[in-house]
PDB file of C-alpha atoms in Angstrom:
ATOM      1  CA  MET A   1      24.360 -31.666 -21.723  1.00 81.00           C
ATOM      2  CA  TRP A   2      22.652 -33.764 -19.192  1.00 90.00           C
ATOM      3  CA  THR A   3      22.038 -37.487 -20.080  1.00 91.00           C
ATOM      4  CA  VAL A   4      20.913 -40.614 -18.210  1.00 89.00           C
ATOM      5  CA  ASP A   5      24.635 -41.455 -17.749  1.00 86.00           C
ATOM      6  CA  GLN A   6      25.434 -37.956 -16.557  1.00 91.00           C
ATOM      7  CA  PRO A   7      22.183 -36.768 -14.965  1.00 95.00           C
ATOM      8  CA  PHE A   8      21.104 -33.418 -13.590  1.00 97.00           C
ATOM      9  CA  GLN A   9      21.017 -33.969  -9.830  1.00 98.00           C
ATOM     10  CA  ALA A  10      18.982 -31.947  -7.438  1.00 98.00           C
ATOM     11  CA  LEU A  11      18.800 -31.825  -3.668  1.00 98.00           C
ATOM     12  CA  ALA A  12      15.471 -30.848  -2.054  1.00 98.00           C
ATOM     13  CA  LEU A  13      15.139 -29.929   1.635  1.00 98.00           C
ATOM     14  CA  THR A  14      11.770 -29.888   3.368  1.00 96.00           C
ATOM     15  CA  GLY A  15      10.729 -27.320   5.985  1.00 95.00           C
ATOM     16  CA  GLY A  16       9.826 -28.293   9.431  1.00 92.00           C
ATOM     17  CA  GLY A  17      11.023 -25.918  12.085  1.00 94.00           C
ATOM     18  CA  TYR A  18      13.468 -27.252  14.684  1.00 96.00           C
ATOM     19  CA  ARG A  19      12.973 -30.695  13.147  1.00 95.00           C
ATOM     20  CA  GLY A  20      15.326 -29.385  10.526  1.00 97.00           C
ATOM     21  CA  LEU A  21      18.079 -30.706  12.810  1.00 98.00           C
ATOM     22  CA  PHE A  22      17.263 -34.078  11.317  1.00 98.00           C
ATOM     23  CA  THR A  23      18.102 -32.730   7.868  1.00 98.00           C
ATOM     24  CA  ALA A  24      21.351 -31.198   8.908  1.00 98.00           C
ATOM     25  CA  ARG A  25      22.475 -34.335  10.706  1.00 98.00           C
ATOM     26  CA  ALA A  26      21.684 -36.422   7.768  1.00 98.00           C
ATOM     27  CA  LEU A  27      23.741 -34.243   5.551  1.00 98.00           C
ATOM     28  CA  GLN A  28      26.512 -34.340   8.060  1.00 98.00           C
ATOM     29  CA  GLU A  29      26.542 -38.104   7.883  1.00 98.00           C
ATOM     30  CA  MET A  30      27.019 -37.816   4.130  1.00 98.00           C
ATOM     31  CA  GLU A  31      29.804 -35.283   4.440  1.00 98.00           C
ATOM     32  CA  ASP A  32      31.542 -37.397   6.965  1.00 97.00           C
ATOM     33  CA  HIS A  33      31.276 -40.282   4.454  1.00 97.00           C
ATOM     34  CA  ILE A  34      32.645 -38.514   1.381  1.00 97.00           C
ATOM     35  CA  GLY A  35      35.024 -36.160   3.243  1.00 97.00           C
ATOM     36  CA  GLU A  36      33.898 -32.942   1.525  1.00 98.00           C
ATOM     37  CA  PRO A  37      31.049 -30.492   1.258  1.00 98.00           C
ATOM     38  CA  ILE A  38      27.854 -32.096   0.034  1.00 98.00           C
ATOM     39  CA  GLY A  39      27.091 -29.224  -2.368  1.00 98.00           C
ATOM     40  CA  ARG A  40      29.836 -30.393  -4.562  1.00 98.00           C
ATOM     41  CA  HIS A  41      27.707 -33.207  -5.657  1.00 98.00           C
ATOM     42  CA  PHE A  42      24.495 -31.541  -6.705  1.00 98.00           C
ATOM     43  CA  ASP A  43      23.642 -29.370  -9.660  1.00 98.00           C
ATOM     44  CA  LEU A  44      21.023 -27.598  -7.839  1.00 98.00           C
ATOM     45  CA  THR A  45      19.794 -27.358  -4.139  1.00 98.00           C
ATOM     46  CA  TYR A  46      16.257 -26.199  -3.150  1.00 98.00           C
ATOM     47  CA  GLY A  47      15.130 -25.688   0.404  1.00 98.00           C
ATOM     48  CA  THR A  48      12.202 -24.120   2.218  1.00 98.00           C
ATOM     49  CA  SER A  49      11.941 -22.560   5.685  1.00 97.00           C
ATOM     50  CA  ILE A  50      14.558 -24.415   7.893  1.00 97.00           C
ATOM     51  CA  GLY A  51      15.308 -26.381   4.786  1.00 98.00           C
ATOM     52  CA  GLY A  52      16.109 -23.084   3.075  1.00 98.00           C
ATOM     53  CA  ILE A  53      18.597 -22.062   5.777  1.00 98.00           C
ATOM     54  CA  ILE A  54      20.312 -25.386   5.413  1.00 98.00           C
ATOM     55  CA  ALA A  55      20.171 -25.139   1.600  1.00 98.00           C
ATOM     56  CA  LEU A  56      21.945 -21.813   1.828  1.00 98.00           C
ATOM     57  CA  ALA A  57      24.562 -23.492   4.040  1.00 98.00           C
ATOM     58  CA  VAL A  58      24.993 -26.183   1.456  1.00 98.00           C
ATOM     59  CA  ALA A  59      25.431 -23.503  -1.288  1.00 98.00           C
ATOM     60  CA  PHE A  60      28.048 -21.677   0.811  1.00 98.00           C
ATOM     61  CA  GLU A  61      29.853 -24.930   1.728  1.00 98.00           C
ATOM     62  CA  VAL A  62      29.237 -24.370   5.491  1.00 98.00           C
ATOM     63  CA  PRO A  63      30.254 -27.710   7.124  1.00 98.00           C
ATOM     64  CA  MET A  64      27.118 -29.645   8.118  1.00 98.00           C
ATOM     65  CA  SER A  65      28.898 -30.476  11.458  1.00 98.00           C
ATOM     66  CA  LYS A  66      28.824 -26.679  12.172  1.00 98.00           C
ATOM     67  CA  VAL A  67      25.177 -26.430  11.186  1.00 98.00           C
ATOM     68  CA  VAL A  68      24.244 -29.233  13.400  1.00 98.00           C
ATOM     69  CA  GLN A  69      26.244 -27.892  16.422  1.00 98.00           C
ATOM     70  CA  THR A  70      24.798 -24.384  15.951  1.00 98.00           C
ATOM     71  CA  PHE A  71      21.246 -25.743  15.910  1.00 98.00           C
ATOM     72  CA  VAL A  72      22.043 -27.793  18.982  1.00 98.00           C
ATOM     73  CA  ASP A  73      23.666 -24.842  20.867  1.00 98.00           C
ATOM     74  CA  TYR A  74      21.074 -22.198  19.951  1.00 97.00           C
ATOM     75  CA  GLY A  75      17.769 -24.100  19.422  1.00 97.00           C
ATOM     76  CA  GLU A  76      16.315 -23.086  22.714  1.00 96.00           C
ATOM     77  CA  ALA A  77      17.445 -19.473  22.154  1.00 96.00           C
ATOM     78  CA  ILE A  78      15.276 -19.478  18.957  1.00 97.00           C
ATOM     79  CA  PHE A  79      12.401 -21.463  20.499  1.00 95.00           C
ATOM     80  CA  PRO A  80      12.350 -20.898  24.243  1.00 93.00           C
ATOM     81  CA  PRO A  81      10.512 -23.515  26.286  1.00 86.00           C
ATOM     82  CA  LYS A  82       6.777 -22.970  26.557  1.00 76.00           C
ATOM     83  CA  PRO A  83       5.121 -22.269  29.920  1.00 69.00           C
ATOM     84  CA  LYS A  84       3.322 -25.357  31.320  1.00 69.00           C
ATOM     85  CA  GLY A  85      -0.247 -25.468  32.637  1.00 64.00           C
ATOM     86  CA  LYS A  86      -3.625 -24.499  31.159  1.00 64.00           C
ATOM     87  CA  ILE A  87      -3.550 -20.924  32.428  1.00 66.00           C
ATOM     88  CA  ALA A  88      -0.032 -20.277  31.138  1.00 62.00           C
ATOM     89  CA  ALA A  89      -0.900 -21.750  27.756  1.00 62.00           C
ATOM     90  CA  LEU A  90      -3.978 -19.545  27.542  1.00 64.00           C
ATOM     91  CA  VAL A  91      -1.912 -16.428  28.305  1.00 65.00           C
ATOM     92  CA  SER A  92       0.588 -17.548  25.657  1.00 63.00           C
ATOM     93  CA  TYR A  93      -2.133 -17.954  23.036  1.00 64.00           C
ATOM     94  CA  THR A  94      -3.579 -14.589  23.969  1.00 68.00           C
ATOM     95  CA  LYS A  95      -0.291 -12.891  23.420  1.00 66.00           C
ATOM     96  CA  GLN A  96      -0.204 -14.501  19.900  1.00 67.00           C
ATOM     97  CA  PHE A  97      -3.185 -12.335  18.756  1.00 71.00           C
ATOM     98  CA  LYS A  98      -0.936  -9.264  18.835  1.00 75.00           C
ATOM     99  CA  ALA A  99       2.560 -10.379  18.087  1.00 82.00           C
ATOM    100  CA  PRO A 100       4.675 -13.428  16.807  1.00 88.00           C
ATOM    101  CA  GLN A 101       5.730 -15.932  19.374  1.00 90.00           C
ATOM    102  CA  TYR A 102       9.499 -15.719  18.691  1.00 93.00           C
ATOM    103  CA  ARG A 103      12.162 -13.133  17.976  1.00 94.00           C
ATOM    104  CA  ALA A 104      13.444 -12.917  14.381  1.00 96.00           C
ATOM    105  CA  GLU A 105      16.498 -11.021  15.658  1.00 97.00           C
ATOM    106  CA  MET A 106      17.643 -14.188  17.477  1.00 97.00           C
ATOM    107  CA  LEU A 107      17.078 -16.254  14.306  1.00 97.00           C
ATOM    108  CA  ARG A 108      19.100 -13.696  12.328  1.00 98.00           C
ATOM    109  CA  GLU A 109      21.966 -13.937  14.879  1.00 97.00           C
ATOM    110  CA  VAL A 110      22.009 -17.679  14.623  1.00 98.00           C
ATOM    111  CA  ILE A 111      21.987 -17.646  10.707  1.00 98.00           C
ATOM    112  CA  THR A 112      24.983 -15.248  10.816  1.00 98.00           C
ATOM    113  CA  LYS A 113      26.974 -17.666  12.728  1.00 98.00           C
ATOM    114  CA  LEU A 114      26.809 -19.840   9.678  1.00 98.00           C
ATOM    115  CA  ILE A 115      26.792 -17.274   6.860  1.00 98.00           C
ATOM    116  CA  ASP A 116      28.447 -13.917   6.868  1.00 98.00           C
ATOM    117  CA  LYS A 117      25.934 -11.130   7.355  1.00 97.00           C
ATOM    118  CA  ASP A 118      27.036  -9.227   4.259  1.00 98.00           C
ATOM    119  CA  ALA A 119      27.283 -12.303   1.978  1.00 98.00           C
ATOM    120  CA  THR A 120      24.922 -12.139  -1.028  1.00 98.00           C
ATOM    121  CA  LEU A 121      23.532 -14.817  -3.385  1.00 97.00           C
ATOM    122  CA  ASN A 122      26.315 -13.761  -5.683  1.00 96.00           C
ATOM    123  CA  ASP A 123      28.671 -15.355  -3.165  1.00 97.00           C
ATOM    124  CA  VAL A 124      27.463 -18.872  -3.121  1.00 98.00           C
ATOM    125  CA  ALA A 125      29.662 -21.770  -4.357  1.00 97.00           C
ATOM    126  CA  HIS A 126      26.720 -23.741  -5.700  1.00 97.00           C
ATOM    127  CA  ALA A 127      23.312 -23.166  -7.384  1.00 97.00           C
ATOM    128  CA  VAL A 128      20.398 -22.686  -4.904  1.00 98.00           C
ATOM    129  CA  GLY A 129      16.654 -21.899  -4.905  1.00 98.00           C
ATOM    130  CA  ILE A 130      14.731 -20.585  -1.880  1.00 98.00           C
ATOM    131  CA  PRO A 131      10.912 -20.248  -1.939  1.00 98.00           C
ATOM    132  CA  ALA A 132       9.112 -17.508   0.011  1.00 98.00           C
ATOM    133  CA  VAL A 133       5.764 -15.640  -0.304  1.00 98.00           C
ATOM    134  CA  ASN A 134       5.877 -12.078  -1.397  1.00 98.00           C
ATOM    135  CA  VAL A 135       2.986 -10.624   0.621  1.00 98.00           C
ATOM    136  CA  THR A 136       3.672  -7.113  -0.592  1.00 98.00           C
ATOM    137  CA  GLU A 137       2.991  -8.036  -4.177  1.00 97.00           C
ATOM    138  CA  GLY A 138       0.789 -11.039  -3.365  1.00 97.00           C
ATOM    139  CA  HIS A 139       2.451 -13.903  -5.060  1.00 97.00           C
ATOM    140  CA  PRO A 140       4.896 -16.785  -4.415  1.00 97.00           C
ATOM    141  CA  GLN A 141       8.562 -16.179  -5.266  1.00 97.00           C
ATOM    142  CA  VAL A 142      11.782 -18.211  -5.432  1.00 98.00           C
ATOM    143  CA  PHE A 143      15.060 -16.468  -4.673  1.00 98.00           C
ATOM    144  CA  LYS A 144      17.822 -17.883  -6.892  1.00 97.00           C
ATOM    145  CA  SER A 145      21.509 -17.749  -7.328  1.00 97.00           C
ATOM    146  CA  ARG A 146      22.625 -16.569 -10.704  1.00 95.00           C
ATOM    147  CA  HIS A 147      22.908 -19.936 -12.469  1.00 94.00           C
ATOM    148  CA  LYS A 148      21.220 -18.503 -15.530  1.00 92.00           C
ATOM    149  CA  LYS A 149      22.581 -15.424 -17.234  1.00 92.00           C
ATOM    150  CA  GLU A 150      19.197 -13.759 -17.654  1.00 92.00           C
ATOM    151  CA  TRP A 151      18.550 -13.681 -13.855  1.00 94.00           C
ATOM    152  CA  THR A 152      19.781 -10.274 -12.757  1.00 92.00           C
ATOM    153  CA  ARG A 153      17.939  -9.480  -9.593  1.00 94.00           C
ATOM    154  CA  ASP A 154      18.307 -12.000  -6.778  1.00 96.00           C
ATOM    155  CA  TRP A 155      22.158 -12.201  -6.726  1.00 96.00           C
ATOM    156  CA  LYS A 156      22.197  -8.752  -5.087  1.00 96.00           C
ATOM    157  CA  PHE A 157      20.166  -9.874  -2.014  1.00 98.00           C
ATOM    158  CA  LYS A 158      21.925 -10.729   1.312  1.00 98.00           C
ATOM    159  CA  ALA A 159      21.686 -14.373   2.043  1.00 98.00           C
ATOM    160  CA  VAL A 160      20.592 -13.824   5.643  1.00 98.00           C
ATOM    161  CA  ASP A 161      17.646 -11.724   4.515  1.00 98.00           C
ATOM    162  CA  VAL A 162      16.671 -14.509   2.075  1.00 98.00           C
ATOM    163  CA  ALA A 163      16.969 -17.134   4.898  1.00 98.00           C
ATOM    164  CA  LEU A 164      14.699 -14.973   7.085  1.00 98.00           C
ATOM    165  CA  ALA A 165      12.172 -14.503   4.286  1.00 98.00           C
ATOM    166  CA  THR A 166      11.749 -18.271   3.627  1.00 98.00           C
ATOM    167  CA  SER A 167      11.503 -19.044   7.409  1.00 98.00           C
ATOM    168  CA  ALA A 168       9.024 -16.232   8.415  1.00 97.00           C
ATOM    169  CA  ALA A 169       6.361 -18.601   9.496  1.00 94.00           C
ATOM    170  CA  PRO A 170       3.015 -16.884  10.299  1.00 92.00           C
ATOM    171  CA  THR A 171       2.543 -16.470  14.081  1.00 89.00           C
ATOM    172  CA  PHE A 172       6.060 -17.764  14.709  1.00 92.00           C
ATOM    173  CA  PHE A 173       8.183 -14.963  13.266  1.00 96.00           C
ATOM    174  CA  GLU A 174       7.550 -11.431  11.996  1.00 97.00           C
ATOM    175  CA  LEU A 175       7.488 -10.806   8.293  1.00 97.00           C
ATOM    176  CA  ALA A 176      10.942 -10.452   6.667  1.00 98.00           C
ATOM    177  CA  GLU A 177      11.969  -7.540   4.373  1.00 98.00           C
ATOM    178  CA  VAL A 178      13.982  -8.151   1.209  1.00 98.00           C
ATOM    179  CA  GLY A 179      14.421  -5.550  -1.564  1.00 96.00           C
ATOM    180  CA  GLY A 180      11.653  -3.409  -0.262  1.00 97.00           C
ATOM    181  CA  CYS A 181       9.020  -6.114  -0.096  1.00 98.00           C
ATOM    182  CA  LEU A 182       7.641  -8.156   2.827  1.00 98.00           C
ATOM    183  CA  TYR A 183       7.815 -11.929   2.850  1.00 98.00           C
ATOM    184  CA  ALA A 184       6.294 -14.884   4.655  1.00 98.00           C
ATOM    185  CA  ASP A 185       7.455 -18.484   4.932  1.00 97.00           C
ATOM    186  CA  GLY A 186       7.759 -20.359   1.643  1.00 96.00           C
ATOM    187  CA  GLY A 187       6.111 -23.324   3.373  1.00 94.00           C
ATOM    188  CA  LEU A 188       2.858 -21.654   2.726  1.00 94.00           C
ATOM    189  CA  PHE A 189       3.016 -22.940  -0.834  1.00 94.00           C
ATOM    190  CA  ALA A 190       6.088 -25.178  -1.174  1.00 95.00           C
ATOM    191  CA  ASN A 191       7.135 -26.639   2.153  1.00 95.00           C
ATOM    192  CA  ALA A 192       8.400 -29.592   0.048  1.00 96.00           C
ATOM    193  CA  PRO A 193      10.284 -27.809  -2.784  1.00 97.00           C
ATOM    194  CA  ASP A 194      10.915 -30.923  -4.873  1.00 98.00           C
ATOM    195  CA  LEU A 195       8.521 -30.017  -7.653  1.00 97.00           C
ATOM    196  CA  LEU A 196      10.025 -26.564  -7.907  1.00 98.00           C
ATOM    197  CA  ALA A 197      13.450 -28.091  -8.401  1.00 98.00           C
ATOM    198  CA  LEU A 198      12.093 -30.389 -11.006  1.00 98.00           C
ATOM    199  CA  HIS A 199      10.352 -27.610 -12.871  1.00 97.00           C
ATOM    200  CA  GLU A 200      13.522 -25.466 -12.950  1.00 97.00           C
ATOM    201  CA  ALA A 201      15.518 -28.306 -14.412  1.00 97.00           C
ATOM    202  CA  GLU A 202      12.944 -29.091 -17.100  1.00 96.00           C
ATOM    203  CA  TYR A 203      11.741 -25.576 -17.918  1.00 96.00           C
ATOM    204  CA  PHE A 204      14.706 -23.305 -17.438  1.00 95.00           C
ATOM    205  CA  PHE A 205      17.476 -25.741 -18.479  1.00 94.00           C
ATOM    206  CA  GLY A 206      15.698 -28.000 -20.831  1.00 94.00           C
ATOM    207  CA  VAL A 207      16.716 -31.231 -19.001  1.00 96.00           C
ATOM    208  CA  ASN A 208      14.710 -34.305 -20.067  1.00 94.00           C
ATOM    209  CA  SER A 209      12.997 -35.827 -17.099  1.00 93.00           C
ATOM    210  CA  GLU A 210      14.732 -39.086 -17.880  1.00 95.00           C
ATOM    211  CA  ALA A 211      17.938 -37.299 -17.085  1.00 97.00           C
ATOM    212  CA  ILE A 212      17.003 -35.900 -13.654  1.00 97.00           C
ATOM    213  CA  ARG A 213      17.696 -37.555 -10.322  1.00 97.00           C
ATOM    214  CA  MET A 214      16.604 -36.046  -6.985  1.00 98.00           C
ATOM    215  CA  LEU A 215      17.482 -36.683  -3.297  1.00 98.00           C
ATOM    216  CA  SER A 216      14.736 -35.285  -0.981  1.00 98.00           C
ATOM    217  CA  ILE A 217      15.316 -34.980   2.762  1.00 97.00           C
ATOM    218  CA  GLY A 218      12.481 -34.530   5.260  1.00 94.00           C
ATOM    219  CA  THR A 219      12.179 -33.485   8.810  1.00 94.00           C
ATOM    220  CA  THR A 220      10.730 -36.607  10.419  1.00 91.00           C
ATOM    221  CA  THR A 221       7.505 -36.042   8.562  1.00 81.00           C
ATOM    222  CA  LYS A 222       4.669 -38.344   9.247  1.00 69.00           C
ATOM    223  CA  SER A 223       0.979 -38.391   8.437  1.00 67.00           C
ATOM    224  CA  TYR A 224      -1.077 -36.118  10.661  1.00 69.00           C
ATOM    225  CA  SER A 225      -4.564 -37.238  11.571  1.00 66.00           C
ATOM    226  CA  VAL A 226      -7.245 -35.940  13.933  1.00 69.00           C
ATOM    227  CA  ALA A 227      -9.198 -38.234  16.246  1.00 68.00           C
ATOM    228  CA  PHE A 228     -12.904 -38.117  16.249  1.00 76.00           C
ATOM    229  CA  SER A 229     -12.859 -37.596  19.842  1.00 75.00           C
ATOM    230  CA  ALA A 230     -11.469 -34.111  19.132  1.00 73.00           C
ATOM    231  CA  GLY A 231     -14.819 -33.109  17.625  1.00 76.00           C
ATOM    232  CA  ARG A 232     -15.582 -31.184  14.473  1.00 82.00           C
ATOM    233  CA  GLN A 233     -16.103 -27.575  15.747  1.00 78.00           C
ATOM    234  CA  PHE A 234     -12.540 -26.347  15.370  1.00 80.00           C
ATOM    235  CA  GLY A 235     -12.016 -22.669  16.019  1.00 78.00           C
ATOM    236  CA  LEU A 236      -8.833 -20.643  16.065  1.00 72.00           C
ATOM    237  CA  TYR A 237      -7.740 -22.163  19.355  1.00 71.00           C
ATOM    238  CA  GLU A 238      -8.194 -25.770  18.316  1.00 76.00           C
ATOM    239  CA  TRP A 239      -6.458 -25.222  14.907  1.00 75.00           C
ATOM    240  CA  MET A 240      -3.541 -23.458  16.475  1.00 71.00           C
ATOM    241  CA  ARG A 241      -3.337 -25.728  19.497  1.00 72.00           C
ATOM    242  CA  ASP A 242      -0.106 -27.758  19.263  1.00 71.00           C
ATOM    243  CA  VAL A 243       0.399 -26.210  15.820  1.00 73.00           C
ATOM    244  CA  ARG A 244      -2.208 -28.554  14.461  1.00 77.00           C
ATOM    245  CA  LEU A 245      -2.763 -26.422  11.328  1.00 77.00           C
ATOM    246  CA  PHE A 246       0.894 -26.293  10.420  1.00 76.00           C
ATOM    247  CA  ASN A 247       1.292 -30.041  11.028  1.00 78.00           C
ATOM    248  CA  VAL A 248      -1.628 -30.788   8.615  1.00 82.00           C
ATOM    249  CA  THR A 249      -0.224 -28.483   6.033  1.00 82.00           C
ATOM    250  CA  ILE A 250       3.288 -29.953   6.185  1.00 80.00           C
ATOM    251  CA  SER A 251       2.203 -33.561   6.260  1.00 81.00           C
ATOM    252  CA  SER A 252      -0.338 -33.282   3.418  1.00 85.00           C
ATOM    253  CA  GLN A 253       2.049 -31.269   1.228  1.00 84.00           C
ATOM    254  CA  GLN A 254       4.800 -33.704   1.605  1.00 85.00           C
ATOM    255  CA  GLN A 255       2.809 -36.804   0.971  1.00 87.00           C
ATOM    256  CA  PHE A 256       1.256 -35.236  -2.187  1.00 90.00           C
ATOM    257  CA  VAL A 257       4.627 -34.037  -3.512  1.00 92.00           C
ATOM    258  CA  GLU A 258       6.267 -37.422  -2.827  1.00 91.00           C
ATOM    259  CA  GLN A 259       3.569 -39.214  -4.653  1.00 93.00           C
ATOM    260  CA  LEU A 260       3.874 -36.915  -7.731  1.00 96.00           C
ATOM    261  CA  MET A 261       7.694 -37.115  -7.695  1.00 96.00           C
ATOM    262  CA  LEU A 262       7.624 -40.928  -7.569  1.00 96.00           C
ATOM    263  CA  HIS A 263       5.169 -40.919 -10.617  1.00 96.00           C
ATOM    264  CA  LYS A 264       7.475 -38.539 -12.418  1.00 95.00           C
ATOM    265  CA  LEU A 265      10.963 -39.846 -11.622  1.00 97.00           C
ATOM    266  CA  GLY A 266      10.366 -43.375 -10.277  1.00 96.00           C
ATOM    267  CA  SER A 267      13.555 -44.918  -8.929  1.00 96.00           C
ATOM    268  CA  ARG A 268      15.442 -41.693  -9.668  1.00 97.00           C
ATOM    269  CA  TYR A 269      13.725 -40.012  -6.742  1.00 97.00           C
ATOM    270  CA  LEU A 270      15.045 -40.926  -3.292  1.00 97.00           C
ATOM    271  CA  ARG A 271      13.284 -39.760  -0.243  1.00 96.00           C
ATOM    272  CA  LEU A 272      15.317 -39.857   3.058  1.00 97.00           C
ATOM    273  CA  ASP A 273      13.136 -39.482   6.095  1.00 95.00           C
ATOM    274  CA  HIS A 274      12.305 -41.311   9.308  1.00 93.00           C
ATOM    275  CA  PRO A 275       8.774 -40.963  10.853  1.00 88.00           C
ATOM    276  CA  PRO A 276       9.009 -40.992  14.671  1.00 88.00           C
ATOM    277  CA  SER A 277       7.234 -43.588  16.795  1.00 85.00           C
ATOM    278  CA  SER A 278       4.157 -42.581  18.750  1.00 81.00           C
ATOM    279  CA  GLU A 279       6.232 -42.100  21.925  1.00 86.00           C
ATOM    280  CA  GLN A 280       8.894 -40.097  20.052  1.00 87.00           C
ATOM    281  CA  THR A 281       6.280 -37.826  18.476  1.00 84.00           C
ATOM    282  CA  ALA A 282       5.467 -36.527  21.907  1.00 82.00           C
ATOM    283  CA  ASP A 283       9.097 -35.107  22.182  1.00 88.00           C
ATOM    284  CA  LEU A 284       9.009 -33.389  18.809  1.00 90.00           C
ATOM    285  CA  GLY A 285       7.511 -30.354  17.274  1.00 88.00           C
ATOM    286  CA  LEU A 286       8.040 -27.442  14.933  1.00 89.00           C
ATOM    287  CA  ASP A 287       9.135 -25.188  17.850  1.00 92.00           C
ATOM    288  CA  VAL A 288      10.325 -27.723  20.399  1.00 93.00           C
ATOM    289  CA  ALA A 289      14.064 -27.588  20.880  1.00 96.00           C
ATOM    290  CA  THR A 290      14.326 -29.531  24.128  1.00 95.00           C
ATOM    291  CA  GLU A 291      17.148 -31.914  24.988  1.00 96.00           C
ATOM    292  CA  ALA A 292      14.734 -34.912  24.200  1.00 95.00           C
ATOM    293  CA  ALA A 293      13.974 -33.391  20.794  1.00 96.00           C
ATOM    294  CA  ARG A 294      17.651 -32.879  20.075  1.00 97.00           C
ATOM    295  CA  LYS A 295      18.638 -36.476  20.981  1.00 97.00           C
ATOM    296  CA  THR A 296      15.702 -38.004  19.081  1.00 96.00           C
ATOM    297  CA  LEU A 297      16.331 -35.982  15.959  1.00 97.00           C
ATOM    298  CA  LEU A 298      20.009 -36.656  15.906  1.00 97.00           C
ATOM    299  CA  ALA A 299      19.572 -40.455  16.471  1.00 97.00           C
ATOM    300  CA  LEU A 300      16.881 -40.796  13.869  1.00 96.00           C
ATOM    301  CA  ALA A 301      18.931 -38.984  11.230  1.00 97.00           C
ATOM    302  CA  ALA A 302      22.136 -40.942  11.919  1.00 97.00           C
ATOM    303  CA  LYS A 303      20.306 -44.250  11.623  1.00 96.00           C
ATOM    304  CA  ALA A 304      18.227 -43.379   8.588  1.00 96.00           C
ATOM    305  CA  THR A 305      21.236 -42.073   6.652  1.00 97.00           C
ATOM    306  CA  SER A 306      23.739 -44.773   7.597  1.00 96.00           C
ATOM    307  CA  ASP A 307      21.290 -47.408   6.561  1.00 95.00           C
ATOM    308  CA  ILE A 308      21.359 -46.217   2.942  1.00 96.00           C
ATOM    309  CA  LEU A 309      24.920 -44.772   2.620  1.00 93.00           C
ATOM    310  CA  GLY A 310      26.006 -47.545   0.341  1.00 87.00           C
ATOM    311  CA  GLU A 311      23.995 -48.829  -2.459  1.00 87.00           C
ATOM    312  CA  LYS A 312      21.050 -46.174  -2.442  1.00 95.00           C
ATOM    313  CA  LEU A 313      23.019 -43.034  -1.711  1.00 97.00           C
ATOM    314  CA  GLY A 314      26.220 -44.119  -3.510  1.00 95.00           C
ATOM    315  CA  PRO A 315      25.255 -42.721  -6.973  1.00 95.00           C
ATOM    316  CA  TYR A 316      24.231 -39.407  -5.413  1.00 97.00           C
ATOM    317  CA  LEU A 317      27.355 -38.946  -3.427  1.00 97.00           C
ATOM    318  CA  SER A 318      29.566 -39.749  -6.448  1.00 96.00           C
ATOM    319  CA  HIS A 319      27.939 -37.341  -8.917  1.00 96.00           C
ATOM    320  CA  SER A 320      29.917 -34.629 -10.574  1.00 95.00           C
ATOM    321  CA  PRO A 321      27.650 -31.625 -11.316  1.00 95.00           C
ATOM    322  CA  GLN A 322      27.799 -29.616 -14.489  1.00 93.00           C
ATOM    323  CA  MET A 323      25.780 -26.520 -13.453  1.00 90.00           C
ATOM    324  CA  LYS A 324      27.749 -23.340 -13.676  1.00 88.00           C
ATOM    325  CA  LEU A 325      27.128 -20.019 -11.838  1.00 93.00           C
ATOM    326  CA  VAL A 326      27.292 -16.623 -13.578  1.00 88.00           C
ATOM    327  CA  ARG A 327      29.429 -14.245 -11.553  1.00 81.00           C
ATOM    328  CA  GLU A 328      29.121 -10.529 -11.235  1.00 70.00           C
TER     329      GLU A 328
END
């Protein structure tokens, strides 16, 4: 069914906390260019954490302009500004020993501004996959729309619950509950879900790798390194300080996945991202939703996307998908 001339086309959206505003803005640029929902041009969309929330919006054909505006309007409600000063920071870290930093109820409220609170994965317009970690059963899991007849479980789950599951980052939000099991952030094993989308196309749908094309969008990902001056004796405080552990995990995962995807797909793999400058990095963070962060993310996304809207993105935005959903 899928050929080099009519490829299987996937969209993969990386996790990255509030930096997902970059992803949403990039997709908005594409929708503004083609004049219709971006999901109509992909056979499959995968997304993890904030990328999972955006992937669900893609699958439900929520306008990306609405997603962007919602993230802008409610970013600081999800991630309130942190107290300044060493004493305030120490108090904040102490609280994290007993409870998550942020309220999942607020995140749920924001998600339901984009997707109806009662909508299930059976209601999506386009095929989607959302990674999470099932900590009740102790294994990674991917929630999927029913784009294969044999899959009879996930379509019953509410989309908002799936969104909370993939974004339940340890220490940031409480564990999410879906179908009687508890879940943690899918970024623990697949913050960059590109390989999962590739595997699904090859294994479950028998698509030859030569007939697969993928657009991957990041969250201003850059290499994360540690200075020798920081020492080597890192305890809990040093690893969690400025979310160092999460930054190392996200950066190393993305670089590794990108390398493998380029080996596998070559020029049929397009990665859209824009590492910030050293000065811009100081304004950004997984849980930083300040005005400076918003302006930086929006500007970087607009520039990075507009630069490749023509020749590079053209084939992706003109694609007509063949994937069909099974309806209940």
